[in-house]
Amino acid sequence: ATVLPLDVETFYGSAALWIWLQAFAYGMVALAFIDLEHTFVPEEITLPLILVGVGGAFFLPGIEPLPRFFGALAGGGFLLLV
């Protein structure tokens, strides 16, 4: 597995990557606290985070997009089967 280094050189000149990571991280934190308090995960936050996570993952450096697509497809397919 490839680990994305979180140093200045990774994000220098790539404001879009930084904004994507921030949006995804803030969404996940909000989702975690809503789930802790209400034991409910609202679709209003979950569905956009799926789009942000899967769509934005194609622009991360280090891994080709095709394995990411198949990973998202396998994960979603598994959840549909369960």
mmCIF file of C-alpha atoms in Angstrom:
data_model
loop_
_atom_site.group_PDB
_atom_site.id
_atom_site.type_symbol
_atom_site.label_atom_id
_atom_site.label_comp_id
_atom_site.label_asym_id
_atom_site.label_seq_id
_atom_site.Cartn_x
_atom_site.Cartn_y
_atom_site.Cartn_z
ATOM 1 C CA ALA A 1 0.000 0.000 0.000
ATOM 2 C CA THR A 2 1.178 3.481 -0.768
ATOM 3 C CA VAL A 3 1.263 5.947 2.097
ATOM 4 C CA LEU A 4 0.739 9.600 1.218
ATOM 5 C CA PRO A 5 3.456 11.638 2.973
ATOM 6 C CA LEU A 6 2.003 14.599 4.820
ATOM 7 C CA ASP A 7 4.825 17.094 4.411
ATOM 8 C CA VAL A 8 5.104 20.514 2.800
ATOM 9 C CA GLU A 9 6.526 19.185 -0.470
ATOM 10 C CA THR A 10 3.447 17.028 -1.038
ATOM 11 C CA PHE A 11 1.051 19.960 -0.935
ATOM 12 C CA TYR A 12 3.244 22.742 -2.277
ATOM 13 C CA GLY A 13 1.604 24.130 -5.383
ATOM 14 C CA SER A 14 -1.381 21.830 -5.083
ATOM 15 C CA ALA A 15 -4.095 23.850 -3.407
ATOM 16 C CA ALA A 16 -6.817 21.665 -4.929
ATOM 17 C CA LEU A 17 -5.402 18.576 -3.216
ATOM 18 C CA TRP A 18 -5.226 20.396 0.104
ATOM 19 C CA ILE A 19 -8.818 21.670 -0.222
ATOM 20 C CA TRP A 20 -10.018 18.163 -1.121
ATOM 21 C CA LEU A 21 -8.292 16.629 1.895
ATOM 22 C CA GLN A 22 -9.680 19.323 4.198
ATOM 23 C CA ALA A 23 -13.256 18.898 2.914
ATOM 24 C CA PHE A 24 -13.051 15.126 3.307
ATOM 25 C CA ALA A 25 -11.498 15.316 6.779
ATOM 26 C CA TYR A 26 -14.002 17.894 8.070
ATOM 27 C CA GLY A 27 -16.881 15.865 6.683
ATOM 28 C CA MET A 28 -15.618 12.706 8.356
ATOM 29 C CA VAL A 29 -15.182 14.484 11.710
ATOM 30 C CA ALA A 30 -18.716 15.910 11.495
ATOM 31 C CA LEU A 31 -20.062 12.487 10.577
ATOM 32 C CA ALA A 32 -18.257 10.863 13.502
ATOM 33 C CA PHE A 33 -19.662 13.302 16.059
ATOM 34 C CA ILE A 34 -23.196 13.065 14.664
ATOM 35 C CA ASP A 35 -22.946 9.284 14.836
ATOM 36 C CA LEU A 36 -21.658 9.383 18.418
ATOM 37 C CA GLU A 37 -24.424 11.658 19.608
ATOM 38 C CA HIS A 38 -27.417 10.341 17.670
ATOM 39 C CA THR A 39 -26.260 6.838 16.591
ATOM 40 C CA PHE A 40 -27.488 7.772 13.142
ATOM 41 C CA VAL A 41 -25.512 8.515 9.993
ATOM 42 C CA PRO A 42 -27.418 11.014 7.812
ATOM 43 C CA GLU A 43 -27.412 10.504 4.059
ATOM 44 C CA GLU A 44 -27.115 14.270 3.550
ATOM 45 C CA ILE A 45 -23.493 13.997 4.677
ATOM 46 C CA THR A 46 -22.709 10.412 3.690
ATOM 47 C CA LEU A 47 -23.571 10.579 -0.011
ATOM 48 C CA PRO A 48 -21.582 13.766 -0.768
ATOM 49 C CA LEU A 49 -18.627 12.316 1.161
ATOM 50 C CA ILE A 50 -18.745 9.210 -1.015
ATOM 51 C CA LEU A 51 -18.587 11.395 -4.109
ATOM 52 C CA VAL A 52 -15.807 13.548 -2.659
ATOM 53 C CA GLY A 53 -13.818 10.525 -1.489
ATOM 54 C CA VAL A 54 -14.080 8.376 -4.597
ATOM 55 C CA GLY A 55 -13.968 11.242 -7.082
ATOM 56 C CA GLY A 56 -11.085 13.030 -5.425
ATOM 57 C CA ALA A 57 -9.054 9.880 -4.890
ATOM 58 C CA PHE A 58 -8.366 9.721 -8.613
ATOM 59 C CA PHE A 59 -6.287 12.888 -8.324
ATOM 60 C CA LEU A 60 -4.021 11.768 -5.480
ATOM 61 C CA PRO A 61 -0.441 11.143 -6.536
ATOM 62 C CA GLY A 62 1.176 7.747 -6.276
ATOM 63 C CA ILE A 63 -1.351 5.188 -7.457
ATOM 64 C CA GLU A 64 -2.994 4.751 -10.846
ATOM 65 C CA PRO A 65 -6.759 5.430 -11.014
ATOM 66 C CA LEU A 66 -7.811 1.974 -12.228
ATOM 67 C CA PRO A 67 -6.977 0.085 -8.989
ATOM 68 C CA ARG A 68 -8.791 2.791 -7.030
ATOM 69 C CA PHE A 69 -11.868 2.365 -9.200
ATOM 70 C CA PHE A 70 -11.884 -1.407 -8.728
ATOM 71 C CA GLY A 71 -11.374 -0.973 -4.981
ATOM 72 C CA ALA A 72 -14.342 1.380 -4.735
ATOM 73 C CA LEU A 73 -16.412 -0.997 -6.858
ATOM 74 C CA ALA A 74 -15.474 -4.001 -4.712
ATOM 75 C CA GLY A 75 -16.172 -2.153 -1.457
ATOM 76 C CA GLY A 76 -19.529 -0.845 -2.654
ATOM 77 C CA GLY A 77 -20.477 -4.235 -4.076
ATOM 78 C CA PHE A 78 -19.648 -5.934 -0.787
ATOM 79 C CA LEU A 79 -21.819 -3.497 1.138
ATOM 80 C CA LEU A 80 -24.692 -4.085 -1.290
ATOM 81 C CA LEU A 81 -24.429 -7.829 -0.750
ATOM 82 C CA VAL A 82 -24.484 -7.473 3.030
#
